[in-house]
mmCIF file of C-alpha atoms in Angstrom:
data_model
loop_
_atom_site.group_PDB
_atom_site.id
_atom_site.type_symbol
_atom_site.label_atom_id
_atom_site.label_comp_id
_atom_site.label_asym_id
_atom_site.label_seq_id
_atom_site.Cartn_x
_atom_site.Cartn_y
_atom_site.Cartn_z
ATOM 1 C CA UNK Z 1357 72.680 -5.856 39.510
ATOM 2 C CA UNK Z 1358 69.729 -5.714 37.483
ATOM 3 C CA UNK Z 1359 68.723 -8.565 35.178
ATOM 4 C CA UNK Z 1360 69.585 -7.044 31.916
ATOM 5 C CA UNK Z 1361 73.053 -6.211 33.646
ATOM 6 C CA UNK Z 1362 73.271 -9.988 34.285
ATOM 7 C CA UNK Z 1363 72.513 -11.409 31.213
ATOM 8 C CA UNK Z 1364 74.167 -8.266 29.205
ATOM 9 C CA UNK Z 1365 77.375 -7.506 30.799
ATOM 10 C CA UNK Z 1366 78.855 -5.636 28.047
ATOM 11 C CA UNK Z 1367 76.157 -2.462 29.431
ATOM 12 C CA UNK Z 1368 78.048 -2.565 32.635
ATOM 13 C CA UNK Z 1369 81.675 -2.694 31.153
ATOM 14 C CA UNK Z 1370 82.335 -5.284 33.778
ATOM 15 C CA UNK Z 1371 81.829 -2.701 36.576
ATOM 16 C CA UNK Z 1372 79.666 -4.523 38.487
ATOM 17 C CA UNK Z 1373 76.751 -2.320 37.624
ATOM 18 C CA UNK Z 1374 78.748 1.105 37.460
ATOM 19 C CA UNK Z 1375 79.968 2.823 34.770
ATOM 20 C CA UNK Z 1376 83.227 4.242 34.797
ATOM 21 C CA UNK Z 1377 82.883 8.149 33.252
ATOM 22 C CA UNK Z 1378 86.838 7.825 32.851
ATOM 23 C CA UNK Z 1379 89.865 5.169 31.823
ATOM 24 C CA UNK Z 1380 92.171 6.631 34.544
ATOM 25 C CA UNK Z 1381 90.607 3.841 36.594
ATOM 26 C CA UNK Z 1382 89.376 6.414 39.340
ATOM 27 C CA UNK Z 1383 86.877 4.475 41.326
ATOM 28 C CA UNK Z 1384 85.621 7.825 42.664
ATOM 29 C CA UNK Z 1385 84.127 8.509 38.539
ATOM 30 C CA UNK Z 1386 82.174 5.486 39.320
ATOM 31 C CA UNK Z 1387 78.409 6.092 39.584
ATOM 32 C CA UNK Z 1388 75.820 3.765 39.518
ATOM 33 C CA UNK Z 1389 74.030 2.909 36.832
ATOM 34 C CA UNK Z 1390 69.925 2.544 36.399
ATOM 35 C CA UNK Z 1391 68.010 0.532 33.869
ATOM 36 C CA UNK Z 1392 67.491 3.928 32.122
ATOM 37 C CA UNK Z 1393 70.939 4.840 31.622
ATOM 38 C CA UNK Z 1394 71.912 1.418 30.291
ATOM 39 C CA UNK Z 1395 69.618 1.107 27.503
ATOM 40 C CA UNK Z 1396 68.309 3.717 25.014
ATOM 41 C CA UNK Z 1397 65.763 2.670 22.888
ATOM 42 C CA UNK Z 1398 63.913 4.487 19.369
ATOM 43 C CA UNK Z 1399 60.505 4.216 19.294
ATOM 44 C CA UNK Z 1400 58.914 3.218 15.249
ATOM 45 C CA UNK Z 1401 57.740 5.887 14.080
ATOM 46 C CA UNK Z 1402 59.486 8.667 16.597
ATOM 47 C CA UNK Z 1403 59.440 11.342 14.036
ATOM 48 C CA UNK Z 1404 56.015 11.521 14.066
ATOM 49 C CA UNK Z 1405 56.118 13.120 10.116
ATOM 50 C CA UNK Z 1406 52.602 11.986 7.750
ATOM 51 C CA UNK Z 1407 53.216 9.267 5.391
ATOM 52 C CA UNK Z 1408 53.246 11.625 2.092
ATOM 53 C CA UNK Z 1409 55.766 14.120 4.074
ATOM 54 C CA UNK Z 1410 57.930 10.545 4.051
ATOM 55 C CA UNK Z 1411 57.970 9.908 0.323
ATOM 56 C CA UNK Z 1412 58.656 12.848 -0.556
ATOM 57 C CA UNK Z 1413 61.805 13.092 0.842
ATOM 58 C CA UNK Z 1414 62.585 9.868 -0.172
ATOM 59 C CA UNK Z 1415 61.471 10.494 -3.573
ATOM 60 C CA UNK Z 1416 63.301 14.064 -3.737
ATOM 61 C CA UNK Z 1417 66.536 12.304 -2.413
ATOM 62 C CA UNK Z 1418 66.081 9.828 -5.503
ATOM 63 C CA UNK Z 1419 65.472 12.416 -7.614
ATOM 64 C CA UNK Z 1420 68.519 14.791 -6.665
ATOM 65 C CA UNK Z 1421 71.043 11.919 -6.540
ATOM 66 C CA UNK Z 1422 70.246 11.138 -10.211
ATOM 67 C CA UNK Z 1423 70.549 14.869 -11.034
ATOM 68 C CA UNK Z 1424 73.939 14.720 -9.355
ATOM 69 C CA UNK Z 1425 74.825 11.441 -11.299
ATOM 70 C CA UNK Z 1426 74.303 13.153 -14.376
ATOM 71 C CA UNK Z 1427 76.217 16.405 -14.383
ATOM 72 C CA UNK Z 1428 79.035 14.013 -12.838
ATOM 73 C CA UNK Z 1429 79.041 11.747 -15.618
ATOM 74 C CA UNK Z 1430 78.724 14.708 -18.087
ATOM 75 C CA UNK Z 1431 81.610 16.717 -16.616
ATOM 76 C CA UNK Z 1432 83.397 13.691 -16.366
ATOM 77 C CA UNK Z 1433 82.561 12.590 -20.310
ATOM 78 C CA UNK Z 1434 83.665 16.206 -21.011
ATOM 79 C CA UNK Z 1435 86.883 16.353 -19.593
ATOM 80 C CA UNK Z 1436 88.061 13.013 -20.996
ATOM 81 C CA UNK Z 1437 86.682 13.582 -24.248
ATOM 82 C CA UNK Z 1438 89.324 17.225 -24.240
ATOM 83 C CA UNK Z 1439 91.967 15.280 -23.040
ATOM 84 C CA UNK Z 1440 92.092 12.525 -25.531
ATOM 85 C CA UNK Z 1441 91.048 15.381 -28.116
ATOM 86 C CA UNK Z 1442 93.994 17.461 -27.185
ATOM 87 C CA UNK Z 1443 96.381 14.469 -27.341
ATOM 88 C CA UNK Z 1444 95.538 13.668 -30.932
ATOM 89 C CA UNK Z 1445 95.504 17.629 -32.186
ATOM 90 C CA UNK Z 1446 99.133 17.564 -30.787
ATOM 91 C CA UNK Z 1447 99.695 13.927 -31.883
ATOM 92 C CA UNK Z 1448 98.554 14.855 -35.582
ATOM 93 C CA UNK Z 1449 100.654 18.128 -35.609
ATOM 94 C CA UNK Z 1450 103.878 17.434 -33.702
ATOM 95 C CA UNK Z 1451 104.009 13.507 -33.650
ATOM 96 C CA UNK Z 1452 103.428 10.223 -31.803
ATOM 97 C CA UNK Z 1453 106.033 11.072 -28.915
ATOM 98 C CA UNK Z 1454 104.666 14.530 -28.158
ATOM 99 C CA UNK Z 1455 101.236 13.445 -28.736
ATOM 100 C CA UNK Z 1456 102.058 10.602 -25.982
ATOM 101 C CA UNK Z 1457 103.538 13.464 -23.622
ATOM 102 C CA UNK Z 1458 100.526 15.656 -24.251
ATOM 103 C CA UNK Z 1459 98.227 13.208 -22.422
ATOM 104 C CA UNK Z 1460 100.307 12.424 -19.397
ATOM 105 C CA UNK Z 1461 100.822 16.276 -19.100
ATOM 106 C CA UNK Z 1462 97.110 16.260 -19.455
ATOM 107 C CA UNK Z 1463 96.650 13.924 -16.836
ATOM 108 C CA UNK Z 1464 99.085 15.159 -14.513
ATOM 109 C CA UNK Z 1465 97.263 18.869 -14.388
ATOM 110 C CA UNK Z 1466 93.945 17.597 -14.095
ATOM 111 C CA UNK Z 1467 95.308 15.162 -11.264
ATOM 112 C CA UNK Z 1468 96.903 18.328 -9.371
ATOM 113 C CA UNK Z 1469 94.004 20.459 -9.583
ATOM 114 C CA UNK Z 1470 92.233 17.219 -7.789
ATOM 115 C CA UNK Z 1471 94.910 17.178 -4.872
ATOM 116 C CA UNK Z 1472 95.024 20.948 -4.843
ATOM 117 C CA UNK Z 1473 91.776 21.244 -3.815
ATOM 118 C CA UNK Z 1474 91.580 18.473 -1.691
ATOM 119 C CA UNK Z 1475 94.850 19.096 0.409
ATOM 120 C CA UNK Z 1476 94.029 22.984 0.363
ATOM 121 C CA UNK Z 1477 90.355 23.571 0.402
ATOM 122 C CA UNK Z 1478 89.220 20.790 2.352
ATOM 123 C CA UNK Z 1479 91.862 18.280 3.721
ATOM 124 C CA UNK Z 1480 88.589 16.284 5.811
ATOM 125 C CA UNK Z 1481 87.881 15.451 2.046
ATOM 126 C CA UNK Z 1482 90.666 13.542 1.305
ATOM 127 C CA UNK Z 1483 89.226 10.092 2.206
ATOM 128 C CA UNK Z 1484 86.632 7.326 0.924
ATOM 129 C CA UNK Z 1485 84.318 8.194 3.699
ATOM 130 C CA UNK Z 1486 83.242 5.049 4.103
ATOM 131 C CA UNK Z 1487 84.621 4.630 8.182
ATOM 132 C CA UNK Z 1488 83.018 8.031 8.825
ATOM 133 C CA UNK Z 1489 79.711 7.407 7.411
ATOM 134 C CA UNK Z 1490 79.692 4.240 9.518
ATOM 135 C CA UNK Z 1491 80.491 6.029 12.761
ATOM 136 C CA UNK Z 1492 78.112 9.163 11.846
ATOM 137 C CA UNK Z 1493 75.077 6.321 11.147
ATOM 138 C CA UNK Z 1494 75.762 4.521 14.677
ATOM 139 C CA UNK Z 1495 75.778 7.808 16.348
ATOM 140 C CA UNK Z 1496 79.333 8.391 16.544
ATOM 141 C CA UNK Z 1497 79.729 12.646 15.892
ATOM 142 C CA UNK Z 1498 82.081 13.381 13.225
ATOM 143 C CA UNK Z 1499 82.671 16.751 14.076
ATOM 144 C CA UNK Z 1500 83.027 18.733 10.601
ATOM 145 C CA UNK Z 1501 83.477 16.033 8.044
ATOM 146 C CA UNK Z 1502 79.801 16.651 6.948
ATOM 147 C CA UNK Z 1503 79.753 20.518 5.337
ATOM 148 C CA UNK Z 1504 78.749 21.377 2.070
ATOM 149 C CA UNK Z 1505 82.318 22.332 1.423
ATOM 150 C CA UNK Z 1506 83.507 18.707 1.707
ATOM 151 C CA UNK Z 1507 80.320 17.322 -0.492
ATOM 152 C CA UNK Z 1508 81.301 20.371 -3.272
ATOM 153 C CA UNK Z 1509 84.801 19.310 -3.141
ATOM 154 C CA UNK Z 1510 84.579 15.746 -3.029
ATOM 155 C CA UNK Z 1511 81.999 15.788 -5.875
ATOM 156 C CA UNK Z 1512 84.667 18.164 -7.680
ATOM 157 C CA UNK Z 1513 87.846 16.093 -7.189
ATOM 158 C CA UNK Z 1514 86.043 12.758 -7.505
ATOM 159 C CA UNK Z 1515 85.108 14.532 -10.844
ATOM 160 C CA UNK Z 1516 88.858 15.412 -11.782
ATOM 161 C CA UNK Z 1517 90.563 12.021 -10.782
ATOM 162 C CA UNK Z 1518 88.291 10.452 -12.875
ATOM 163 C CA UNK Z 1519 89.410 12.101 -15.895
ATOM 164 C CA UNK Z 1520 92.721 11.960 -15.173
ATOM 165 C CA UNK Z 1521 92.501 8.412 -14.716
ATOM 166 C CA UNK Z 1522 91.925 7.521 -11.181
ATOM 167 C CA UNK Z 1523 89.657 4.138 -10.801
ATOM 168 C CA UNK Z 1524 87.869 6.615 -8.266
ATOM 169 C CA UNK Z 1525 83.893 7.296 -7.759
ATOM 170 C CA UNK Z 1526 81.629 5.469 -10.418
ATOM 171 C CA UNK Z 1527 85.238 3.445 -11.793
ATOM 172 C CA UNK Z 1528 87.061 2.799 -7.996
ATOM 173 C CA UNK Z 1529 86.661 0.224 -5.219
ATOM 174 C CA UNK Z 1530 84.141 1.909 -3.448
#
């Protein structure tokens, strides 16, 4: 074994210094394993992009994530400010009781045109994506979670659950 196999035996999976390419247990799948093939290492720097090519990505992504945040809070604003708007026109002309069934009706359509889109459209965006971002940033693929679809429809139902009163996005646990 070599020494990093020694002191590290997680890199071996306790194969003695072969790595198993299967979980049937087939010792024939063993092959043996070299420094190189144990350990992968990033140099600093490997991108090799200038300095100002840097910061201006990182100053773009700033800048479009604040765009973002603000038609999201503005569409949001919007449709909360029509549903409570609509609830007191009906309130005002038909009473307290229809007024009160106005808003949950409300509510209720712009929480189906959430799950409409997100069980129809794009069922991969249907969760926090929290566990998936974790897995895609240690180098895990995760296949076709990532699309612009998903981002347009996630933005777009996070949008809608929020105004129909869903503690999700800016208001949820996240």
């Amino acid at each position: 074994l070599s020494n990093l196999a020694r002191l590290c035996p997680f890199f071996t999976g306790g194969s003695g210094g072969r790595a198993c390419c299967s979980n049937s247990g087939d010792v024939s799948a063993l092959a043996p394993l070299t420094l190189e093939t144990q350990v992968s290492t990033v140099e600093p720097w490997a991108h090799r992009l200038p300095d100002h090519v840097m910061w201006s990505i990182t100053l773009l992504t700033a800048v479009g994530m604040a765009f973002l945040n603000l038609i999201t809070i503005a569409s949001m604003r919007t449709l909360v400010k029509w549903k409570f708007h609509f609830m007191q026109t009906v309130t005002d002309d038909a009473g307290v009781g229809r007024g009160a069934a106005a808003l949950v009706a409300t509510a209720a359509l712009l929480a189906t045109l959430c799950m409409t889109l997100v069980f129809i459209v794009d069922p991969d965006a249907g969760s926090s994506g929290a566990p998936e971002n974790r897995g895609w940033l240690n180098g895990n693929n995760c296949g076709k979670f990532f699309t612009r679809r998903s981002l347009f429809v996630r933005g777009l139902a996070t949008i809608l659950g929020n105004a129909a009163g869903y503690p999700v996005g800016r208001e949820g646990p996240t």
